[in-house]
């Protein structure tokens, strides 16, 4: 649950968009950020929900994405035909046990750089895994910077984020159409936070 008019609303919306769960807002009546909400909810009221629940990438396990000054929180999930990676700079945020409030630890709150690649996604997970055995190239669409990159499965891409900024990356396997010099990778609705969640059939 989050408030769409909160200073970090977009940050919170991004995490919920790929969480795989329902999305709730606790806005005050008449105080809504409709442009942000329209990136989460389709005109018919449905959401582009991922197939499973989001999990941290393996390189984030046993790290402190709040107070070590260097770790970027990366989470992944699967849609029907694409994967998604969420990168979040949470450094300096968190709950203070003494004051029992959210409190910024400014000594940790600075730009963080991390690397990601298509292999950060556990493609074989869930009831309907996405087969990538013969995939040689992936298309990565960055929702915030609005750029498209082609990448080999293990080729690292560097991401740098200021405090409380994020990037959502739709990761789509590139298919080579037989007998043609055409490469195809579905991305989805790029105006939505979980762009790849819009693809229901190919």
JSON list of C-alpha atoms in Angstrom, two decimals:
[
{"chain": "A", "resi": 1, "resn": "UNK", "atom": "CA", "xyz": [0.00, 0.00, 0.00]},
{"chain": "A", "resi": 2, "resn": "UNK", "atom": "CA", "xyz": [1.28, 3.47, -0.80]},
{"chain": "A", "resi": 3, "resn": "UNK", "atom": "CA", "xyz": [0.07, 7.02, -1.41]},
{"chain": "A", "resi": 4, "resn": "UNK", "atom": "CA", "xyz": [0.31, 8.22, -5.01]},
{"chain": "A", "resi": 5, "resn": "UNK", "atom": "CA", "xyz": [1.10, 11.79, -3.91]},
{"chain": "A", "resi": 6, "resn": "UNK", "atom": "CA", "xyz": [3.95, 10.81, -1.56]},
{"chain": "A", "resi": 7, "resn": "UNK", "atom": "CA", "xyz": [7.40, 12.24, -2.48]},
{"chain": "A", "resi": 8, "resn": "UNK", "atom": "CA", "xyz": [8.62, 8.65, -3.16]},
{"chain": "A", "resi": 9, "resn": "UNK", "atom": "CA", "xyz": [5.35, 7.48, -4.74]},
{"chain": "A", "resi": 10, "resn": "UNK", "atom": "CA", "xyz": [6.88, 6.51, -8.08]},
{"chain": "A", "resi": 11, "resn": "UNK", "atom": "CA", "xyz": [9.59, 4.50, -6.29]},
{"chain": "A", "resi": 12, "resn": "UNK", "atom": "CA", "xyz": [6.91, 2.60, -4.34]},
{"chain": "A", "resi": 13, "resn": "UNK", "atom": "CA", "xyz": [4.67, 2.17, -7.39]},
{"chain": "A", "resi": 14, "resn": "UNK", "atom": "CA", "xyz": [7.52, 0.58, -9.34]},
{"chain": "A", "resi": 15, "resn": "UNK", "atom": "CA", "xyz": [8.13, -2.05, -6.67]},
{"chain": "A", "resi": 16, "resn": "UNK", "atom": "CA", "xyz": [4.43, -2.89, -6.52]},
{"chain": "A", "resi": 17, "resn": "UNK", "atom": "CA", "xyz": [4.14, -3.02, -10.32]},
{"chain": "A", "resi": 18, "resn": "UNK", "atom": "CA", "xyz": [6.47, -6.02, -10.48]},
{"chain": "A", "resi": 19, "resn": "UNK", "atom": "CA", "xyz": [5.69, -7.55, -7.07]},
{"chain": "A", "resi": 20, "resn": "UNK", "atom": "CA", "xyz": [3.23, -10.08, -8.47]},
{"chain": "A", "resi": 21, "resn": "UNK", "atom": "CA", "xyz": [0.66, -9.11, -5.85]},
{"chain": "A", "resi": 22, "resn": "UNK", "atom": "CA", "xyz": [-2.37, -6.82, -5.73]},
{"chain": "A", "resi": 23, "resn": "UNK", "atom": "CA", "xyz": [-1.81, -3.07, -5.70]},
{"chain": "A", "resi": 24, "resn": "UNK", "atom": "CA", "xyz": [-3.45, -0.86, -3.09]},
{"chain": "A", "resi": 25, "resn": "UNK", "atom": "CA", "xyz": [-3.31, 2.91, -2.65]},
{"chain": "A", "resi": 26, "resn": "UNK", "atom": "CA", "xyz": [-4.26, 4.77, 0.51]},
{"chain": "A", "resi": 27, "resn": "UNK", "atom": "CA", "xyz": [-4.76, 8.22, -0.98]},
{"chain": "A", "resi": 28, "resn": "UNK", "atom": "CA", "xyz": [-6.76, 10.91, 0.73]},
{"chain": "A", "resi": 29, "resn": "UNK", "atom": "CA", "xyz": [-10.04, 11.53, -1.10]},
{"chain": "A", "resi": 30, "resn": "UNK", "atom": "CA", "xyz": [-9.42, 14.03, -3.90]},
{"chain": "A", "resi": 31, "resn": "UNK", "atom": "CA", "xyz": [-5.62, 13.80, -3.66]},
{"chain": "A", "resi": 32, "resn": "UNK", "atom": "CA", "xyz": [-4.39, 11.47, -6.37]},
{"chain": "A", "resi": 33, "resn": "UNK", "atom": "CA", "xyz": [-1.51, 11.37, -8.83]},
{"chain": "A", "resi": 34, "resn": "UNK", "atom": "CA", "xyz": [-3.46, 10.14, -11.85]},
{"chain": "A", "resi": 35, "resn": "UNK", "atom": "CA", "xyz": [-0.53, 10.15, -14.31]},
{"chain": "A", "resi": 36, "resn": "UNK", "atom": "CA", "xyz": [1.30, 7.73, -11.99]},
{"chain": "A", "resi": 37, "resn": "UNK", "atom": "CA", "xyz": [-1.78, 5.57, -11.34]},
{"chain": "A", "resi": 38, "resn": "UNK", "atom": "CA", "xyz": [-2.34, 5.28, -15.11]},
{"chain": "A", "resi": 39, "resn": "UNK", "atom": "CA", "xyz": [1.11, 3.64, -15.37]},
{"chain": "A", "resi": 40, "resn": "UNK", "atom": "CA", "xyz": [-0.15, 0.93, -12.99]},
{"chain": "A", "resi": 41, "resn": "UNK", "atom": "CA", "xyz": [-3.79, 0.44, -13.96]},
{"chain": "A", "resi": 42, "resn": "UNK", "atom": "CA", "xyz": [-5.38, -0.10, -17.37]},
{"chain": "A", "resi": 43, "resn": "UNK", "atom": "CA", "xyz": [-8.52, 1.85, -18.35]},
{"chain": "A", "resi": 44, "resn": "UNK", "atom": "CA", "xyz": [-10.69, -1.19, -17.48]},
{"chain": "A", "resi": 45, "resn": "UNK", "atom": "CA", "xyz": [-9.32, -1.22, -13.92]},
{"chain": "A", "resi": 46, "resn": "UNK", "atom": "CA", "xyz": [-7.10, -4.27, -14.34]},
{"chain": "A", "resi": 47, "resn": "UNK", "atom": "CA", "xyz": [-3.39, -4.30, -13.53]},
{"chain": "A", "resi": 48, "resn": "UNK", "atom": "CA", "xyz": [-0.49, -5.87, -15.41]},
{"chain": "A", "resi": 49, "resn": "UNK", "atom": "CA", "xyz": [0.41, -8.37, -12.71]},
{"chain": "A", "resi": 50, "resn": "UNK", "atom": "CA", "xyz": [3.50, -10.54, -13.01]},
{"chain": "A", "resi": 51, "resn": "UNK", "atom": "CA", "xyz": [3.04, -14.31, -13.00]},
{"chain": "A", "resi": 52, "resn": "UNK", "atom": "CA", "xyz": [4.80, -14.95, -9.67]},
{"chain": "A", "resi": 53, "resn": "UNK", "atom": "CA", "xyz": [6.07, -13.07, -6.63]},
{"chain": "A", "resi": 54, "resn": "UNK", "atom": "CA", "xyz": [9.18, -10.92, -6.95]},
{"chain": "A", "resi": 55, "resn": "UNK", "atom": "CA", "xyz": [12.43, -12.16, -5.47]},
{"chain": "A", "resi": 56, "resn": "UNK", "atom": "CA", "xyz": [15.83, -10.54, -4.93]},
{"chain": "A", "resi": 57, "resn": "UNK", "atom": "CA", "xyz": [18.56, -11.40, -7.41]},
{"chain": "A", "resi": 58, "resn": "UNK", "atom": "CA", "xyz": [21.21, -13.80, -6.11]},
{"chain": "A", "resi": 59, "resn": "UNK", "atom": "CA", "xyz": [23.88, -11.10, -5.79]},
{"chain": "A", "resi": 60, "resn": "UNK", "atom": "CA", "xyz": [21.63, -9.12, -3.38]},
{"chain": "A", "resi": 61, "resn": "UNK", "atom": "CA", "xyz": [21.11, -11.98, -0.95]},
{"chain": "A", "resi": 62, "resn": "UNK", "atom": "CA", "xyz": [22.80, -11.43, 2.43]},
{"chain": "A", "resi": 63, "resn": "UNK", "atom": "CA", "xyz": [23.62, -7.82, 1.53]},
{"chain": "A", "resi": 64, "resn": "UNK", "atom": "CA", "xyz": [22.23, -4.66, 3.12]},
{"chain": "A", "resi": 65, "resn": "UNK", "atom": "CA", "xyz": [20.53, -2.50, 0.46]},
{"chain": "A", "resi": 66, "resn": "UNK", "atom": "CA", "xyz": [19.65, 0.12, 3.12]},
{"chain": "A", "resi": 67, "resn": "UNK", "atom": "CA", "xyz": [22.78, 0.82, 5.11]},
{"chain": "A", "resi": 68, "resn": "UNK", "atom": "CA", "xyz": [25.98, -0.49, 3.52]},
{"chain": "A", "resi": 69, "resn": "UNK", "atom": "CA", "xyz": [26.38, 2.45, 1.13]},
{"chain": "A", "resi": 70, "resn": "UNK", "atom": "CA", "xyz": [27.06, 0.25, -1.90]},
{"chain": "A", "resi": 71, "resn": "UNK", "atom": "CA", "xyz": [24.34, -2.37, -2.56]},
{"chain": "A", "resi": 72, "resn": "UNK", "atom": "CA", "xyz": [21.52, -1.71, -4.99]},
{"chain": "A", "resi": 73, "resn": "UNK", "atom": "CA", "xyz": [18.36, -3.73, -4.37]},
{"chain": "A", "resi": 74, "resn": "UNK", "atom": "CA", "xyz": [17.56, -5.75, -7.48]},
{"chain": "A", "resi": 75, "resn": "UNK", "atom": "CA", "xyz": [14.42, -7.85, -7.74]},
{"chain": "A", "resi": 76, "resn": "UNK", "atom": "CA", "xyz": [13.19, -10.00, -10.61]},
{"chain": "A", "resi": 77, "resn": "UNK", "atom": "CA", "xyz": [9.92, -11.53, -11.77]},
{"chain": "A", "resi": 78, "resn": "UNK", "atom": "CA", "xyz": [8.40, -13.23, -14.79]},
{"chain": "A", "resi": 79, "resn": "UNK", "atom": "CA", "xyz": [5.56, -12.20, -17.05]},
{"chain": "A", "resi": 80, "resn": "UNK", "atom": "CA", "xyz": [4.00, -14.58, -19.56]},
{"chain": "A", "resi": 81, "resn": "UNK", "atom": "CA", "xyz": [6.64, -13.97, -22.26]},
{"chain": "A", "resi": 82, "resn": "UNK", "atom": "CA", "xyz": [9.19, -11.64, -20.69]},
{"chain": "A", "resi": 83, "resn": "UNK", "atom": "CA", "xyz": [11.18, -11.18, -17.51]},
{"chain": "A", "resi": 84, "resn": "UNK", "atom": "CA", "xyz": [11.53, -7.99, -15.52]},
{"chain": "A", "resi": 85, "resn": "UNK", "atom": "CA", "xyz": [14.29, -6.65, -13.29]},
{"chain": "A", "resi": 86, "resn": "UNK", "atom": "CA", "xyz": [13.70, -3.83, -10.85]},
{"chain": "A", "resi": 87, "resn": "UNK", "atom": "CA", "xyz": [16.75, -1.90, -9.63]},
{"chain": "A", "resi": 88, "resn": "UNK", "atom": "CA", "xyz": [16.24, 0.35, -6.59]},
{"chain": "A", "resi": 89, "resn": "UNK", "atom": "CA", "xyz": [18.65, 2.60, -4.72]},
{"chain": "A", "resi": 90, "resn": "UNK", "atom": "CA", "xyz": [17.24, 2.33, -1.19]},
{"chain": "A", "resi": 91, "resn": "UNK", "atom": "CA", "xyz": [20.47, 3.38, 0.54]},
{"chain": "A", "resi": 92, "resn": "UNK", "atom": "CA", "xyz": [19.80, 5.60, 3.53]},
{"chain": "A", "resi": 93, "resn": "UNK", "atom": "CA", "xyz": [16.17, 4.60, 3.98]},
{"chain": "A", "resi": 94, "resn": "UNK", "atom": "CA", "xyz": [14.66, 2.38, 6.60]},
{"chain": "A", "resi": 95, "resn": "UNK", "atom": "CA", "xyz": [13.01, 2.00, 9.94]},
{"chain": "A", "resi": 96, "resn": "UNK", "atom": "CA", "xyz": [14.60, 3.40, 13.08]},
{"chain": "A", "resi": 97, "resn": "UNK", "atom": "CA", "xyz": [13.95, 1.19, 16.12]},
{"chain": "A", "resi": 98, "resn": "UNK", "atom": "CA", "xyz": [14.70, 3.99, 18.57]},
{"chain": "A", "resi": 99, "resn": "UNK", "atom": "CA", "xyz": [12.34, 6.63, 17.16]},
{"chain": "A", "resi": 100, "resn": "UNK", "atom": "CA", "xyz": [9.94, 4.02, 15.70]},
{"chain": "A", "resi": 101, "resn": "UNK", "atom": "CA", "xyz": [9.73, 6.02, 12.47]},
{"chain": "A", "resi": 102, "resn": "UNK", "atom": "CA", "xyz": [11.09, 5.87, 8.94]},
{"chain": "A", "resi": 103, "resn": "UNK", "atom": "CA", "xyz": [14.34, 7.77, 9.03]},
{"chain": "A", "resi": 104, "resn": "UNK", "atom": "CA", "xyz": [16.96, 8.75, 6.46]},
{"chain": "A", "resi": 105, "resn": "UNK", "atom": "CA", "xyz": [20.53, 7.69, 7.25]},
{"chain": "A", "resi": 106, "resn": "UNK", "atom": "CA", "xyz": [22.15, 10.37, 5.13]},
{"chain": "A", "resi": 107, "resn": "UNK", "atom": "CA", "xyz": [25.67, 8.94, 5.52]},
{"chain": "A", "resi": 108, "resn": "UNK", "atom": "CA", "xyz": [24.62, 6.04, 3.25]},
{"chain": "A", "resi": 109, "resn": "UNK", "atom": "CA", "xyz": [22.36, 8.01, 0.91]},
{"chain": "A", "resi": 110, "resn": "UNK", "atom": "CA", "xyz": [24.33, 8.58, -2.29]},
{"chain": "A", "resi": 111, "resn": "UNK", "atom": "CA", "xyz": [24.57, 7.33, -5.86]},
{"chain": "A", "resi": 112, "resn": "UNK", "atom": "CA", "xyz": [24.99, 3.57, -6.17]},
{"chain": "A", "resi": 113, "resn": "UNK", "atom": "CA", "xyz": [26.21, 1.62, -9.20]},
{"chain": "A", "resi": 114, "resn": "UNK", "atom": "CA", "xyz": [25.40, -2.02, -9.91]},
{"chain": "A", "resi": 115, "resn": "UNK", "atom": "CA", "xyz": [25.55, -4.48, -12.77]},
{"chain": "A", "resi": 116, "resn": "UNK", "atom": "CA", "xyz": [22.73, -6.56, -14.16]},
{"chain": "A", "resi": 117, "resn": "UNK", "atom": "CA", "xyz": [22.18, -8.96, -17.03]},
{"chain": "A", "resi": 118, "resn": "UNK", "atom": "CA", "xyz": [19.42, -11.28, -18.32]},
{"chain": "A", "resi": 119, "resn": "UNK", "atom": "CA", "xyz": [20.80, -14.12, -16.20]},
{"chain": "A", "resi": 120, "resn": "UNK", "atom": "CA", "xyz": [19.70, -12.23, -13.06]},
{"chain": "A", "resi": 121, "resn": "UNK", "atom": "CA", "xyz": [16.24, -13.60, -13.87]},
{"chain": "A", "resi": 122, "resn": "UNK", "atom": "CA", "xyz": [15.51, -17.19, -12.83]},
{"chain": "A", "resi": 123, "resn": "UNK", "atom": "CA", "xyz": [13.87, -18.14, -16.14]},
{"chain": "A", "resi": 124, "resn": "UNK", "atom": "CA", "xyz": [13.19, -21.76, -15.12]},
{"chain": "A", "resi": 125, "resn": "UNK", "atom": "CA", "xyz": [11.09, -20.79, -12.09]},
{"chain": "A", "resi": 126, "resn": "UNK", "atom": "CA", "xyz": [7.37, -21.23, -11.56]},
{"chain": "A", "resi": 127, "resn": "UNK", "atom": "CA", "xyz": [4.73, -23.39, -13.18]},
{"chain": "A", "resi": 128, "resn": "UNK", "atom": "CA", "xyz": [5.25, -21.94, -16.66]},
{"chain": "A", "resi": 129, "resn": "UNK", "atom": "CA", "xyz": [8.98, -21.27, -17.05]},
{"chain": "A", "resi": 130, "resn": "UNK", "atom": "CA", "xyz": [10.25, -19.39, -20.09]},
{"chain": "A", "resi": 131, "resn": "UNK", "atom": "CA", "xyz": [12.65, -21.48, -22.15]},
{"chain": "A", "resi": 132, "resn": "UNK", "atom": "CA", "xyz": [15.82, -19.57, -23.05]},
{"chain": "A", "resi": 133, "resn": "UNK", "atom": "CA", "xyz": [18.09, -22.50, -23.92]},
{"chain": "A", "resi": 134, "resn": "UNK", "atom": "CA", "xyz": [18.60, -21.41, -27.54]},
{"chain": "A", "resi": 135, "resn": "UNK", "atom": "CA", "xyz": [18.35, -17.65, -26.89]},
{"chain": "A", "resi": 136, "resn": "UNK", "atom": "CA", "xyz": [21.56, -15.85, -27.82]},
{"chain": "A", "resi": 137, "resn": "UNK", "atom": "CA", "xyz": [20.38, -12.23, -27.50]},
{"chain": "A", "resi": 138, "resn": "UNK", "atom": "CA", "xyz": [17.92, -10.39, -25.27]},
{"chain": "A", "resi": 139, "resn": "UNK", "atom": "CA", "xyz": [16.24, -7.03, -25.76]},
{"chain": "A", "resi": 140, "resn": "UNK", "atom": "CA", "xyz": [16.27, -4.92, -22.58]},
{"chain": "A", "resi": 141, "resn": "UNK", "atom": "CA", "xyz": [13.90, -1.96, -22.34]},
{"chain": "A", "resi": 142, "resn": "UNK", "atom": "CA", "xyz": [14.65, 0.55, -19.57]},
{"chain": "A", "resi": 143, "resn": "UNK", "atom": "CA", "xyz": [11.38, 2.19, -18.48]},
{"chain": "A", "resi": 144, "resn": "UNK", "atom": "CA", "xyz": [12.85, 5.29, -16.83]},
{"chain": "A", "resi": 145, "resn": "UNK", "atom": "CA", "xyz": [15.60, 6.15, -19.30]},
{"chain": "A", "resi": 146, "resn": "UNK", "atom": "CA", "xyz": [13.42, 4.93, -22.20]},
{"chain": "A", "resi": 147, "resn": "UNK", "atom": "CA", "xyz": [16.21, 3.12, -23.97]},
{"chain": "A", "resi": 148, "resn": "UNK", "atom": "CA", "xyz": [16.42, -0.26, -25.69]},
{"chain": "A", "resi": 149, "resn": "UNK", "atom": "CA", "xyz": [19.59, -2.35, -25.49]},
{"chain": "A", "resi": 150, "resn": "UNK", "atom": "CA", "xyz": [20.50, -5.70, -27.04]},
{"chain": "A", "resi": 151, "resn": "UNK", "atom": "CA", "xyz": [22.51, -7.94, -24.74]},
{"chain": "A", "resi": 152, "resn": "UNK", "atom": "CA", "xyz": [23.97, -11.43, -24.57]},
{"chain": "A", "resi": 153, "resn": "UNK", "atom": "CA", "xyz": [22.69, -13.52, -21.62]},
{"chain": "A", "resi": 154, "resn": "UNK", "atom": "CA", "xyz": [25.74, -12.97, -19.39]},
{"chain": "A", "resi": 155, "resn": "UNK", "atom": "CA", "xyz": [26.81, -9.53, -20.65]},
{"chain": "A", "resi": 156, "resn": "UNK", "atom": "CA", "xyz": [26.69, -7.08, -17.74]},
{"chain": "A", "resi": 157, "resn": "UNK", "atom": "CA", "xyz": [25.05, -3.69, -18.07]},
{"chain": "A", "resi": 158, "resn": "UNK", "atom": "CA", "xyz": [25.95, -1.01, -15.55]},
{"chain": "A", "resi": 159, "resn": "UNK", "atom": "CA", "xyz": [23.23, 0.99, -13.81]},
{"chain": "A", "resi": 160, "resn": "UNK", "atom": "CA", "xyz": [23.85, 4.06, -11.65]},
{"chain": "A", "resi": 161, "resn": "UNK", "atom": "CA", "xyz": [21.02, 5.48, -9.57]},
{"chain": "A", "resi": 162, "resn": "UNK", "atom": "CA", "xyz": [20.70, 8.46, -7.25]},
{"chain": "A", "resi": 163, "resn": "UNK", "atom": "CA", "xyz": [19.12, 7.83, -3.81]},
{"chain": "A", "resi": 164, "resn": "UNK", "atom": "CA", "xyz": [15.48, 6.68, -3.97]},
{"chain": "A", "resi": 165, "resn": "UNK", "atom": "CA", "xyz": [15.55, 6.34, -7.76]},
{"chain": "A", "resi": 166, "resn": "UNK", "atom": "CA", "xyz": [14.79, 3.17, -9.67]},
{"chain": "A", "resi": 167, "resn": "UNK", "atom": "CA", "xyz": [14.88, 1.52, -13.06]},
{"chain": "A", "resi": 168, "resn": "UNK", "atom": "CA", "xyz": [12.53, -1.19, -14.36]},
{"chain": "A", "resi": 169, "resn": "UNK", "atom": "CA", "xyz": [13.99, -3.33, -17.12]},
{"chain": "A", "resi": 170, "resn": "UNK", "atom": "CA", "xyz": [11.78, -5.47, -19.34]},
{"chain": "A", "resi": 171, "resn": "UNK", "atom": "CA", "xyz": [13.91, -8.40, -20.56]},
{"chain": "A", "resi": 172, "resn": "UNK", "atom": "CA", "xyz": [12.66, -10.10, -23.71]},
{"chain": "A", "resi": 173, "resn": "UNK", "atom": "CA", "xyz": [14.27, -13.04, -25.52]},
{"chain": "A", "resi": 174, "resn": "UNK", "atom": "CA", "xyz": [15.05, -12.19, -29.16]},
{"chain": "A", "resi": 175, "resn": "UNK", "atom": "CA", "xyz": [13.62, -14.68, -31.66]},
{"chain": "A", "resi": 176, "resn": "UNK", "atom": "CA", "xyz": [15.16, -15.17, -35.09]},
{"chain": "A", "resi": 177, "resn": "UNK", "atom": "CA", "xyz": [12.34, -15.80, -37.56]},
{"chain": "A", "resi": 178, "resn": "UNK", "atom": "CA", "xyz": [13.13, -18.86, -39.71]},
{"chain": "A", "resi": 179, "resn": "UNK", "atom": "CA", "xyz": [14.20, -18.14, -43.26]},
{"chain": "A", "resi": 180, "resn": "UNK", "atom": "CA", "xyz": [14.16, -14.40, -42.71]},
{"chain": "A", "resi": 181, "resn": "UNK", "atom": "CA", "xyz": [16.65, -11.81, -41.55]},
{"chain": "A", "resi": 182, "resn": "UNK", "atom": "CA", "xyz": [14.13, -10.59, -38.98]},
{"chain": "A", "resi": 183, "resn": "UNK", "atom": "CA", "xyz": [14.72, -10.52, -35.22]},
{"chain": "A", "resi": 184, "resn": "UNK", "atom": "CA", "xyz": [11.71, -10.13, -32.93]},
{"chain": "A", "resi": 185, "resn": "UNK", "atom": "CA", "xyz": [11.37, -9.38, -29.22]},
{"chain": "A", "resi": 186, "resn": "UNK", "atom": "CA", "xyz": [8.05, -8.31, -27.66]},
{"chain": "A", "resi": 187, "resn": "UNK", "atom": "CA", "xyz": [8.35, -5.46, -25.13]},
{"chain": "A", "resi": 188, "resn": "UNK", "atom": "CA", "xyz": [4.72, -4.60, -24.30]},
{"chain": "A", "resi": 189, "resn": "UNK", "atom": "CA", "xyz": [3.08, -1.33, -23.35]},
{"chain": "A", "resi": 190, "resn": "UNK", "atom": "CA", "xyz": [6.06, 0.94, -22.71]},
{"chain": "A", "resi": 191, "resn": "UNK", "atom": "CA", "xyz": [3.99, 3.62, -20.95]},
{"chain": "A", "resi": 192, "resn": "UNK", "atom": "CA", "xyz": [3.15, 1.12, -18.19]},
{"chain": "A", "resi": 193, "resn": "UNK", "atom": "CA", "xyz": [5.55, 0.33, -15.35]},
{"chain": "A", "resi": 194, "resn": "UNK", "atom": "CA", "xyz": [5.32, -3.43, -16.02]},
{"chain": "A", "resi": 195, "resn": "UNK", "atom": "CA", "xyz": [5.42, -3.13, -19.80]},
{"chain": "A", "resi": 196, "resn": "UNK", "atom": "CA", "xyz": [5.86, -6.85, -20.50]},
{"chain": "A", "resi": 197, "resn": "UNK", "atom": "CA", "xyz": [2.81, -7.79, -18.44]},
{"chain": "A", "resi": 198, "resn": "UNK", "atom": "CA", "xyz": [0.60, -6.59, -21.30]},
{"chain": "A", "resi": 199, "resn": "UNK", "atom": "CA", "xyz": [1.66, -9.39, -23.65]},
{"chain": "A", "resi": 200, "resn": "UNK", "atom": "CA", "xyz": [-0.88, -12.20, -23.43]},
{"chain": "A", "resi": 201, "resn": "UNK", "atom": "CA", "xyz": [-0.21, -14.15, -26.63]},
{"chain": "A", "resi": 202, "resn": "UNK", "atom": "CA", "xyz": [2.32, -14.34, -29.46]}
]
